[in-house]
Coordinates of C-alpha atoms in Angstrom, one line a residue:
M24 CA 0.0 0.1 0.1
R25 CA 1.0 3.6 -0.6
V26 CA -0.1 7.1 -0.8
T27 CA -0.9 8.9 -3.9
T28 CA -2.4 12.5 -4.3
S29 CA -4.5 14.1 -6.9
K30 CA -4.5 17.9 -7.5
S31 CA -7.1 19.9 -9.1
K32 CA -7.2 23.8 -9.4
N33 CA -8.6 24.5 -5.9
S34 CA -7.6 21.5 -3.9
E35 CA -5.4 18.3 -3.2
S36 CA -6.7 14.9 -2.3
F37 CA -5.1 12.0 -0.5
Y38 CA -5.6 8.5 -1.3
I39 CA -4.3 4.9 -0.1
T40 CA -3.5 2.8 -3.5
Q41 CA -2.8 -0.9 -3.8
S42 CA -0.6 -2.1 -6.8
Y43 CA -1.3 -5.5 -8.1
T44 CA -1.0 -7.7 -11.4
N45 CA -4.3 -8.2 -13.2
A46 CA -5.4 -11.5 -14.9
Q47 CA -3.9 -10.4 -18.2
G48 CA -0.4 -10.0 -16.4
K49 CA -0.3 -6.3 -16.6
S50 CA 0.3 -4.1 -13.5
T51 CA -2.2 -1.7 -12.3
S52 CA -3.5 -0.4 -9.1
K53 CA -6.7 0.4 -7.3
T54 CA -7.7 2.9 -4.7
I55 CA -8.3 1.4 -1.3
R56 CA -9.4 4.3 0.6
K57 CA -9.8 8.1 0.2
L58 CA -8.4 10.1 3.2
G59 CA -9.7 13.4 2.2
T60 CA -8.4 16.8 0.8
L61 CA -5.6 18.7 2.3
A62 CA -7.6 21.5 3.5
E63 CA -9.8 19.1 5.5
L64 CA -6.9 16.9 6.9
S65 CA -5.0 20.0 7.9
E66 CA -7.8 21.4 9.8
R67 CA -8.7 18.2 11.6
L68 CA -5.3 17.2 12.3
G69 CA -3.9 20.7 13.1
T70 CA -0.9 20.4 11.0
D71 CA 0.7 21.4 7.7
R72 CA 1.3 19.2 4.3
D73 CA 4.4 17.6 5.8
G74 CA 2.3 16.6 8.8
V75 CA -0.6 15.4 6.8
M76 CA 1.7 13.2 4.6
A77 CA 3.2 11.6 7.6
W78 CA -0.2 10.7 8.9
A79 CA -1.3 9.5 5.5
N80 CA 1.7 7.2 5.5
E81 CA 1.0 5.8 8.7
Q82 CA -2.5 4.9 7.5
A83 CA -1.2 3.2 4.6
H84 CA 1.1 1.1 6.8
L85 CA -1.9 0.1 8.7
E86 CA -3.8 -0.8 5.7
T87 CA -0.8 -2.9 4.7
L88 CA -0.8 -4.9 8.0
K89 CA -4.7 -5.3 7.8
Y90 CA -4.4 -6.7 4.2
K91 CA -1.6 -9.1 5.2
S92 CA -3.6 -10.3 8.3
E93 CA -6.8 -10.9 6.3
K94 CA -4.8 -12.7 3.6
E95 CA -3.2 -15.0 6.1
D96 CA -6.4 -15.8 7.7
A97 CA -8.3 -16.4 4.3
V98 CA -9.3 -19.7 2.9
V99 CA -6.7 -20.6 0.2
M100 CA -8.1 -21.8 -3.0
I101 CA -5.5 -23.4 -5.3
P102 CA -6.5 -25.0 -8.7
F103 CA -5.3 -28.7 -9.6
H104 CA -5.5 -29.9 -13.1
S105 CA -6.2 -33.8 -13.3
N106 CA -4.9 -33.9 -17.0
K107 CA -1.7 -32.0 -16.2
L108 CA 1.6 -33.8 -15.6
M109 CA 4.0 -32.9 -12.9
D110 CA 7.2 -30.9 -13.8
Y111 CA 10.5 -32.8 -14.1
H112 CA 12.8 -32.6 -11.1
K113 CA 10.7 -30.5 -9.0
Q114 CA 11.0 -31.3 -5.2
K115 CA 7.7 -31.5 -3.5
L116 CA 8.4 -32.9 -0.1
F117 CA 10.7 -31.3 2.6
N118 CA 12.0 -32.2 6.0
G119 CA 11.1 -29.9 8.8
G120 CA 12.1 -31.6 12.0
Y121 CA 15.3 -29.6 11.8
L122 CA 13.5 -26.6 12.9
F123 CA 13.2 -27.6 16.4
L124 CA 16.9 -28.6 16.5
Q125 CA 17.5 -25.0 15.0
S126 CA 15.9 -23.5 18.0
I127 CA 18.5 -25.1 20.2
Y128 CA 21.3 -24.4 17.8
Y129 CA 20.8 -20.7 17.9
G130 CA 20.0 -20.7 21.7
L131 CA 23.5 -22.0 22.1
R132 CA 24.6 -19.1 20.0
M133 CA 26.5 -21.5 17.7
D134 CA 26.4 -19.0 15.0
A135 CA 28.6 -16.6 16.9
I136 CA 30.9 -19.3 17.7
C137 CA 31.4 -20.1 13.9
R138 CA 31.9 -16.1 13.5
K139 CA 34.8 -16.3 16.0
I140 CA 36.2 -19.2 14.3
K141 CA 36.2 -17.7 10.9
N142 CA 37.8 -14.7 11.9
R143 CA 41.0 -16.7 12.4
Y144 CA 40.8 -18.3 9.0
K145 CA 40.7 -17.1 5.4
F146 CA 37.9 -19.8 4.2
E147 CA 35.0 -18.5 2.1
Y148 CA 32.5 -21.2 2.8
D149 CA 29.5 -20.8 5.4
L150 CA 30.9 -22.8 8.4
N151 CA 27.8 -21.9 10.3
A152 CA 25.6 -23.4 7.5
I153 CA 27.8 -26.5 7.3
L154 CA 27.9 -27.3 11.1
S155 CA 24.4 -26.8 11.6
D156 CA 23.5 -29.2 8.9
L157 CA 26.0 -31.7 10.1
I158 CA 24.1 -31.7 13.4
Y159 CA 20.7 -31.7 12.2
T160 CA 21.5 -34.6 9.6
R161 CA 23.1 -36.7 12.4
V162 CA 20.0 -36.6 14.6
L163 CA 17.6 -36.9 11.8
E164 CA 19.4 -39.2 9.0
P165 CA 22.7 -40.1 10.2
S166 CA 25.1 -41.3 7.6
S167 CA 28.2 -40.6 5.7
K168 CA 29.1 -37.0 5.3
K169 CA 28.1 -37.4 1.4
S170 CA 24.7 -38.8 2.3
S171 CA 24.3 -36.0 5.0
F172 CA 24.8 -33.6 2.3
R173 CA 22.3 -35.1 0.1
A174 CA 19.7 -35.4 3.3
A175 CA 20.2 -31.7 4.0
K176 CA 19.1 -30.9 0.5
Q177 CA 15.5 -32.1 1.7
F178 CA 15.3 -29.3 4.2
L179 CA 13.2 -26.2 3.9
E180 CA 16.4 -24.3 3.7
P181 CA 18.7 -26.3 1.5
P182 CA 22.6 -26.2 1.6
T183 CA 24.1 -23.0 0.1
Y184 CA 27.6 -24.7 0.1
E185 CA 29.2 -27.8 -1.9
L186 CA 30.2 -31.1 -0.7
H187 CA 33.8 -30.3 -0.9
D188 CA 33.4 -27.4 1.6
V189 CA 32.2 -29.9 4.0
Y190 CA 35.4 -32.0 4.1
R191 CA 37.5 -28.8 4.4
A192 CA 35.4 -27.6 7.3
L193 CA 35.9 -30.8 9.0
S194 CA 39.5 -30.2 9.2
V195 CA 38.8 -26.7 10.8
L196 CA 36.3 -28.1 13.3
A197 CA 39.0 -30.5 14.4
R198 CA 41.5 -27.8 15.2
E199 CA 38.9 -25.8 17.1
M200 CA 37.6 -28.8 18.9
D201 CA 38.5 -27.8 22.5
F202 CA 37.4 -24.0 21.8
I203 CA 34.0 -25.2 20.6
Q204 CA 33.2 -27.3 23.5
A205 CA 34.2 -24.6 26.0
E206 CA 32.0 -22.1 24.2
V207 CA 29.2 -24.2 24.0
Y208 CA 29.0 -25.1 27.7
K209 CA 29.3 -21.2 28.4
N210 CA 26.5 -20.7 26.1
S211 CA 24.4 -23.7 27.5
F212 CA 23.4 -21.5 30.4
F213 CA 21.3 -19.4 28.0
L214 CA 18.9 -22.3 27.8
G215 CA 18.7 -22.9 31.5
N216 CA 21.1 -23.9 34.3
R217 CA 23.4 -26.8 34.3
N218 CA 23.9 -29.1 37.2
H219 CA 27.8 -29.1 37.4
Q220 CA 27.8 -30.2 41.0
V221 CA 28.1 -33.6 39.9
L222 CA 30.0 -34.9 36.9
Y223 CA 29.7 -38.2 35.5
Y224 CA 32.6 -39.8 33.5
D225 CA 32.6 -42.8 31.4
C226 CA 34.5 -44.5 28.2
T227 CA 33.5 -46.3 25.3
N228 CA 35.1 -47.3 22.0
Y229 CA 34.0 -47.1 18.3
Y230 CA 35.2 -49.6 15.6
F231 CA 36.5 -49.1 12.1
E232 CA 36.1 -51.4 9.2
I233 CA 39.6 -51.9 8.5
E234 CA 42.1 -54.7 9.2
Q235 CA 45.4 -52.8 10.0
E236 CA 46.0 -50.2 12.7
D237 CA 46.2 -46.7 11.5
G238 CA 47.0 -43.7 13.8
D239 CA 44.8 -43.8 16.9
K240 CA 43.0 -46.7 15.2
K241 CA 44.5 -49.4 17.3
Y242 CA 43.7 -53.0 18.3
G243 CA 42.3 -53.0 21.9
K244 CA 39.3 -54.3 23.9
S245 CA 36.3 -53.5 21.8
K246 CA 33.0 -53.0 23.8
E247 CA 31.4 -54.7 21.1
H248 CA 33.7 -57.6 20.9
R249 CA 34.6 -56.9 17.3
P250 CA 38.0 -57.7 15.8
N251 CA 38.6 -54.3 14.2
P252 CA 40.8 -51.4 15.3
I253 CA 39.1 -49.0 17.6
I254 CA 39.3 -45.3 18.8
Q255 CA 38.3 -44.6 22.2
M256 CA 36.1 -41.9 23.6
G257 CA 35.9 -40.4 27.2
L258 CA 32.9 -38.3 28.1
F259 CA 31.9 -36.1 30.6
T260 CA 28.2 -35.2 31.6
D261 CA 26.6 -33.0 34.2
G262 CA 24.3 -34.3 37.0
D263 CA 21.3 -33.9 34.6
G264 CA 22.9 -36.3 31.9
L265 CA 23.8 -33.3 29.6
P266 CA 27.0 -33.8 27.6
L267 CA 29.8 -31.5 29.0
A268 CA 33.1 -32.4 27.3
F269 CA 34.8 -35.4 25.4
S270 CA 38.3 -36.5 24.4
L271 CA 39.5 -39.0 22.0
F272 CA 42.4 -41.5 22.5
P273 CA 44.1 -44.4 21.1
G274 CA 42.3 -48.0 21.1
N275 CA 45.1 -49.6 22.9
Q276 CA 45.4 -46.9 25.7
N277 CA 44.3 -47.9 29.4
E278 CA 41.1 -45.8 29.7
Q279 CA 42.2 -45.0 33.3
R280 CA 44.8 -42.6 31.8
S281 CA 42.2 -40.7 29.9
L282 CA 40.5 -38.9 32.9
K283 CA 43.2 -36.5 33.9
P284 CA 43.9 -34.6 30.7
L285 CA 40.0 -34.0 30.0
E286 CA 39.1 -33.3 33.5
T287 CA 42.1 -30.8 33.6
K288 CA 40.4 -29.1 30.4
V289 CA 37.0 -28.9 32.4
I290 CA 38.7 -27.3 35.3
Q291 CA 40.7 -24.7 33.5
Q292 CA 38.6 -23.9 30.6
F293 CA 35.0 -24.6 31.9
G294 CA 35.5 -23.0 35.1
C295 CA 34.1 -26.0 36.9
E296 CA 36.1 -26.4 40.0
K297 CA 33.9 -27.9 42.9
F298 CA 32.2 -30.9 41.8
I299 CA 31.7 -34.7 42.6
Y300 CA 33.3 -37.1 40.4
C301 CA 31.4 -40.2 39.7
S302 CA 32.3 -43.2 37.5
D303 CA 32.2 -46.9 37.4
A304 CA 34.9 -49.3 38.8
G305 CA 36.8 -49.6 35.7
L306 CA 37.6 -45.7 36.0
A307 CA 38.0 -45.6 39.6
S308 CA 41.6 -46.3 40.1
E309 CA 43.3 -45.1 43.3
D310 CA 45.3 -42.5 41.2
N311 CA 42.1 -41.0 39.8
R312 CA 40.4 -41.1 43.3
V313 CA 43.3 -39.3 44.6
F314 CA 43.2 -36.6 41.6
N315 CA 39.5 -35.9 42.5
H316 CA 40.3 -35.8 46.4
M317 CA 42.3 -32.5 45.7
G318 CA 40.9 -28.9 45.9
Q319 CA 37.2 -28.6 46.2
R320 CA 36.4 -32.1 44.3
A321 CA 35.2 -35.3 45.8
F322 CA 34.3 -38.6 44.4
I323 CA 31.7 -41.4 44.4
V324 CA 32.7 -44.3 42.6
T325 CA 31.6 -48.1 42.3
Q326 CA 33.9 -50.6 43.9
S327 CA 34.3 -54.4 42.8
I328 CA 33.6 -56.5 45.9
K329 CA 35.6 -59.4 44.5
K330 CA 38.8 -57.0 44.3
L331 CA 38.4 -55.9 48.0
P332 CA 41.0 -57.0 50.4
A333 CA 40.2 -60.4 52.0
E334 CA 39.0 -59.0 55.2
D335 CA 37.0 -56.3 53.7
R336 CA 35.3 -58.7 51.2
A337 CA 34.4 -61.1 54.1
W338 CA 32.9 -58.2 55.9
A339 CA 30.9 -57.3 52.9
L340 CA 29.6 -60.7 52.4
D341 CA 28.5 -61.3 55.7
G342 CA 24.6 -60.9 55.9
G343 CA 24.9 -59.2 59.3
G344 CA 25.2 -55.5 60.3
F345 CA 22.9 -54.0 57.6
K346 CA 20.5 -51.3 58.1
R347 CA 17.1 -50.5 56.3
L348 CA 18.1 -47.5 54.1
S349 CA 14.5 -45.8 54.7
D350 CA 14.7 -45.7 58.7
D351 CA 18.1 -47.1 59.4
V352 CA 16.7 -50.1 61.4
S353 CA 19.2 -53.0 61.8
V354 CA 18.5 -56.3 59.9
D355 CA 20.0 -59.6 58.8
I356 CA 19.7 -59.8 55.2
T357 CA 19.7 -63.5 55.3
K358 CA 16.4 -63.5 57.5
L359 CA 14.6 -60.9 55.5
P360 CA 10.6 -61.6 55.7
E361 CA 8.7 -61.6 52.2
D362 CA 7.3 -58.2 52.7
A363 CA 10.7 -56.5 53.0
K364 CA 11.9 -57.5 49.5
D365 CA 11.1 -54.0 48.1
Q366 CA 13.7 -52.5 50.4
L367 CA 17.3 -51.3 50.1
Y368 CA 19.7 -52.2 52.7
Y369 CA 23.2 -50.8 53.5
K370 CA 26.1 -51.0 55.9
D371 CA 29.4 -48.8 55.7
E372 CA 32.8 -48.7 57.2
P373 CA 36.1 -46.7 57.1
F374 CA 38.2 -47.9 54.0
T375 CA 41.7 -47.0 54.1
T376 CA 44.2 -47.6 51.2
K377 CA 47.9 -46.8 50.6
K378 CA 47.1 -43.2 49.5
L379 CA 43.6 -42.4 50.9
H380 CA 41.3 -42.5 53.6
Q381 CA 37.7 -43.6 52.1
R382 CA 34.4 -44.7 53.2
L383 CA 32.9 -48.0 51.8
I384 CA 29.3 -48.4 51.4
I385 CA 27.7 -52.0 50.7
T386 CA 24.0 -52.2 49.6
Y387 CA 22.0 -55.0 49.2
S388 CA 18.6 -55.0 47.1
P389 CA 16.6 -58.3 47.3
K390 CA 14.9 -57.3 44.1
Y391 CA 18.3 -57.4 42.2
A392 CA 19.3 -60.3 43.9
A393 CA 16.2 -62.2 42.4
Y394 CA 16.9 -60.8 39.0
Q395 CA 20.5 -62.0 39.2
K396 CA 19.3 -65.5 40.3
A397 CA 16.5 -65.8 37.3
V398 CA 19.2 -64.7 34.9
R399 CA 21.6 -67.3 36.1
A400 CA 19.2 -69.9 36.2
E401 CA 18.9 -69.6 32.3
Q402 CA 22.6 -69.5 31.9
I403 CA 23.0 -72.8 34.0
A404 CA 20.4 -74.5 31.9
R405 CA 22.3 -73.5 28.7
A406 CA 25.7 -74.7 30.4
E407 CA 23.9 -78.1 31.3
K408 CA 22.9 -78.4 27.6
M409 CA 26.5 -77.8 26.6
V410 CA 27.7 -80.5 28.8
S411 CA 25.1 -83.2 27.7
N412 CA 25.4 -82.4 24.0
G413 CA 29.2 -82.1 24.0
S414 CA 28.9 -78.8 22.2
L415 CA 31.1 -76.8 24.5
K416 CA 33.2 -74.2 22.6
R417 CA 36.2 -72.4 23.7
Q418 CA 35.2 -70.0 26.7
R419 CA 35.0 -66.5 25.5
K420 CA 35.8 -63.8 27.8
N421 CA 32.3 -62.5 28.2
P422 CA 31.5 -62.5 31.8
N423 CA 27.8 -63.8 30.9
D424 CA 28.9 -66.8 29.0
P425 CA 27.3 -69.8 30.3
A426 CA 30.5 -71.8 29.5
R427 CA 32.0 -70.2 32.7
F428 CA 30.1 -72.6 34.8
V429 CA 31.6 -75.7 32.8
S430 CA 34.9 -77.1 34.1
K431 CA 37.0 -80.0 32.7
A432 CA 39.0 -82.9 34.2
A433 CA 41.3 -85.2 32.4
A434 CA 41.3 -89.0 33.0
T435 CA 43.6 -91.8 32.0
Q436 CA 43.2 -95.3 31.6
D437 CA 46.3 -97.6 31.8
G438 CA 48.5 -94.9 30.5
E439 CA 46.7 -94.3 27.4
K440 CA 46.0 -90.7 26.2
A441 CA 44.1 -88.7 28.6
K442 CA 40.3 -88.1 27.9
I443 CA 38.7 -84.6 28.7
H444 CA 35.6 -84.9 30.8
Y445 CA 33.4 -81.7 31.0
Y446 CA 30.9 -81.1 33.9
L447 CA 28.8 -78.5 35.6
D448 CA 30.9 -76.7 38.3
L449 CA 28.7 -76.3 41.2
D450 CA 31.3 -74.4 43.3
K451 CA 31.7 -71.8 40.8
I452 CA 27.8 -71.3 40.6
A453 CA 27.7 -71.2 44.6
E454 CA 30.6 -68.7 44.5
E455 CA 28.8 -66.5 42.3
E456 CA 25.7 -66.8 44.1
M457 CA 27.3 -65.1 47.1
Y458 CA 27.4 -61.8 45.4
D459 CA 23.8 -61.6 44.4
G460 CA 22.2 -58.3 45.2
L461 CA 25.3 -56.8 46.6
Y462 CA 26.6 -53.5 45.2
A463 CA 29.6 -51.5 46.5
V464 CA 30.5 -47.8 46.6
C465 CA 33.5 -45.9 47.8
T466 CA 33.6 -42.2 48.5
D467 CA 35.6 -39.5 50.3
L468 CA 32.5 -37.8 51.6
L469 CA 32.9 -39.3 55.2
D470 CA 29.9 -37.4 56.8
D471 CA 27.3 -37.4 54.0
D472 CA 23.9 -39.1 54.1
V473 CA 24.2 -42.7 52.5
A474 CA 21.0 -42.0 50.6
D475 CA 22.4 -38.8 49.2
I476 CA 25.5 -40.7 48.2
L477 CA 23.6 -43.7 46.6
K478 CA 21.3 -41.3 44.5
V479 CA 24.4 -39.7 42.8
S480 CA 25.8 -43.2 42.2
E481 CA 22.4 -44.4 40.5
G482 CA 22.6 -41.4 38.2
R483 CA 25.3 -43.0 36.2
W484 CA 22.6 -44.6 33.8
Q485 CA 22.3 -41.3 32.1
I486 CA 26.0 -41.3 30.7
E487 CA 25.2 -45.1 29.6
E488 CA 22.1 -43.8 27.7
C489 CA 24.2 -41.0 26.2
F490 CA 26.6 -43.6 24.6
R491 CA 23.6 -45.7 23.5
T492 CA 22.0 -42.8 21.7
M493 CA 25.2 -41.9 19.9
K494 CA 25.9 -45.4 18.8
T495 CA 22.5 -46.6 18.2
D496 CA 20.4 -43.7 17.3
F497 CA 23.0 -41.4 15.7
E498 CA 25.1 -44.3 14.1
A499 CA 28.3 -42.8 15.3
R500 CA 30.1 -45.9 13.9
P501 CA 31.2 -47.2 11.7
V502 CA 33.1 -43.9 10.7
Y503 CA 33.4 -43.2 6.9
L504 CA 36.5 -41.0 7.1
N505 CA 40.2 -41.8 7.0
R506 CA 42.1 -38.7 7.9
E507 CA 42.6 -38.1 11.9
D508 CA 41.6 -34.6 11.7
R509 CA 38.3 -35.3 10.1
I510 CA 37.6 -38.5 12.4
R511 CA 37.9 -36.1 15.4
A512 CA 35.4 -33.5 13.7
H513 CA 32.9 -36.5 13.1
F514 CA 32.9 -37.4 16.6
L515 CA 32.4 -33.6 17.4
T516 CA 29.3 -33.4 15.5
C517 CA 28.0 -36.4 17.2
F518 CA 28.8 -34.9 20.6
L519 CA 26.9 -31.5 19.6
A520 CA 24.1 -33.5 18.1
L521 CA 23.7 -35.5 21.5
L522 CA 23.9 -32.1 23.3
H523 CA 21.4 -30.5 21.1
F524 CA 19.0 -33.5 21.3
R525 CA 19.0 -33.9 24.9
L526 CA 18.7 -30.1 25.7
L527 CA 15.6 -30.3 23.5
K528 CA 14.4 -33.3 25.4
R529 CA 15.1 -31.4 28.5
S530 CA 12.9 -28.4 27.3
L531 CA 10.1 -30.8 27.0
K532 CA 10.6 -31.6 30.8
D533 CA 11.8 -35.2 29.8
T534 CA 8.1 -36.1 29.3
Y535 CA 9.0 -38.2 26.3
T536 CA 11.4 -41.1 25.7
T537 CA 14.3 -40.7 23.1
E538 CA 12.8 -43.0 20.6
Q539 CA 9.3 -41.2 20.8
L540 CA 11.2 -37.6 20.2
L541 CA 13.3 -39.0 17.4
Q542 CA 10.5 -40.7 15.5
T543 CA 8.3 -37.4 15.9
L544 CA 11.2 -35.1 14.6
K545 CA 11.9 -37.5 11.6
A546 CA 8.3 -37.5 10.6
I547 CA 7.7 -33.7 10.5
R548 CA 7.4 -32.9 6.8
F549 CA 5.9 -30.3 4.5
A550 CA 4.4 -30.6 1.0
D551 CA 5.0 -27.7 -1.4
V552 CA 1.6 -27.0 -3.0
E553 CA 1.9 -25.4 -6.4
E554 CA 4.6 -23.0 -5.1
Q555 CA 1.9 -21.2 -3.1
G556 CA 2.8 -22.4 0.1
F557 CA 3.2 -25.6 2.4
M558 CA 0.9 -28.3 3.8
P559 CA 2.1 -30.0 6.9
V560 CA 1.8 -33.8 6.2
Y561 CA 2.5 -35.1 9.7
E562 CA 0.3 -36.1 12.5
R563 CA -0.5 -33.4 15.1
C564 CA -0.3 -34.8 18.6
K565 CA 0.5 -33.8 22.2
I566 CA 4.3 -34.1 21.7
T567 CA 4.3 -31.8 18.5
D568 CA 2.1 -29.3 20.6
D569 CA 4.8 -29.4 23.3
L570 CA 7.6 -29.2 20.8
H571 CA 6.0 -26.0 19.2
E572 CA 5.3 -24.4 22.7
A573 CA 8.9 -25.3 23.9
C574 CA 10.4 -23.7 20.8
G575 CA 8.4 -20.6 20.2
F576 CA 6.6 -21.2 16.9
R577 CA 3.8 -23.3 15.3
S578 CA 4.2 -25.2 12.0
D579 CA 0.8 -27.3 12.2
Y580 CA -1.3 -24.9 10.4
E581 CA -3.4 -26.5 7.7
F582 CA -1.8 -24.4 5.0
I583 CA 1.5 -22.0 5.4
T584 CA 2.2 -19.4 3.0
K585 CA 5.6 -19.1 1.8
R586 CA 5.9 -15.7 3.6
K587 CA 4.7 -17.3 6.7
M588 CA 7.0 -20.2 6.5
K589 CA 9.9 -17.7 6.1
G590 CA 8.6 -16.0 9.6
I591 CA 8.8 -19.6 11.1
Q592 CA 12.3 -20.2 10.2
K593 CA 13.3 -16.9 11.4
K594 CA 11.5 -17.5 14.8
S595 CA 13.5 -20.8 15.1
K596 CA 16.6 -18.8 14.9
R597 CA 15.7 -16.4 17.6
R598 CA 15.5 -18.7 20.6

């Protein structure tokens, strides 16, 4: 809308005019509203011609807003032709689930981080666009970088860069890996507080489909028992299970040694100085405990009962001296009544090693004991079948292998060759049964409440879920890259994708499971309707409503004009 005037011999009139294209394709205009003559408006408004023109322009602006609003709310009529063929190579379906991840991406100020990095280099490609698409596709359609580039072309906002730019960007991201992690942690506070009072640490490894070692890809103990070279990852999460920092190290390195370098970075670069370190027994060496006994840090780690000194192990296995966690009533766990099976019991004592004075807590769960007994009963049945069928194979190192209950004896007859006899070893079964339901925790928090200590220890499941999500849902392995720097960048994008996803999940108050949220994001698609706009082709439900509310925009209208879709895209970048 614009203001036009018409002058006659004695007066000047003001109008609001709209320009448009008629049915013949010619530009024309029409009068929307007559505002009045200069004399009338000057008298009514008490101003001169400049004042009248300013007022008229404001009226034209209001008319424009009114027109746009009415157009948006109007019923859209789009003609289709049953005898008209579709155009060649015209994309009709677009992915829109990335919009919700984009809300997190810009909430973390990732674009600002990319600008800071670009100021240190001379590349011309759009690092922000590349990194964001790598994160979105890792969540929505994980695959190789080439396939991810193709998948990003299905977004409402397709890539403006080329595939070779992606590989070049990986090298830059690898060099800036520590900087990005530190900046992302600081920026994550824009999206809510972080629980850095407790930090969980664990390690996993990822295999490569190669047969020879190369760089950090070394032969080691694969978590998946695969005979391939691996690379290892150490990961810190905060007390709420949000990824904090990660590091990579060679596949043949003892994972115990991975803690100090990464924790030192967290202390120095992230500003986290006071926290409780929590890990499983595999990462709870005495050196790691001593390291986390320094400064304002403390530790709560699991402890293998079998590896305790003989005197402490005997005390842990003794059924006496336990207390009920709920009220500290003394009990003997060997004489528990049936109605006490749902409770948790504990006992604790001072535990001093060569370098550290600690506290050892032993817990007993009747439910967990029953579960272990049921699992072992199935394994014993399989072991008996092995013995009777003579189908025993070489025992693997898997601690749950039923073959661990089978022993062998050699018998000779008159100096002849010894005959091997396999049998079910009842002593091994009885020894394992002694540990049913028992669990041990060590800590240097000598005066804290046992219930609080156990609650922290129980939270380790969250970091295990992080690894499971990265490996299974985000398909972080196998890795389709060869260069060391690009491999590091690959795991950086996996780490960032995990952080984005869990922050989005937290914004939904953890109401939905990982599977529910992933399925919903992947299903959000839009169909282009004759280039007039988009029609959502996904099911609206409670989770989509909650996603829109959490991210501050809506995309579930029956029809979305192209202008309105651009507004949605802008809103998703203004978190």
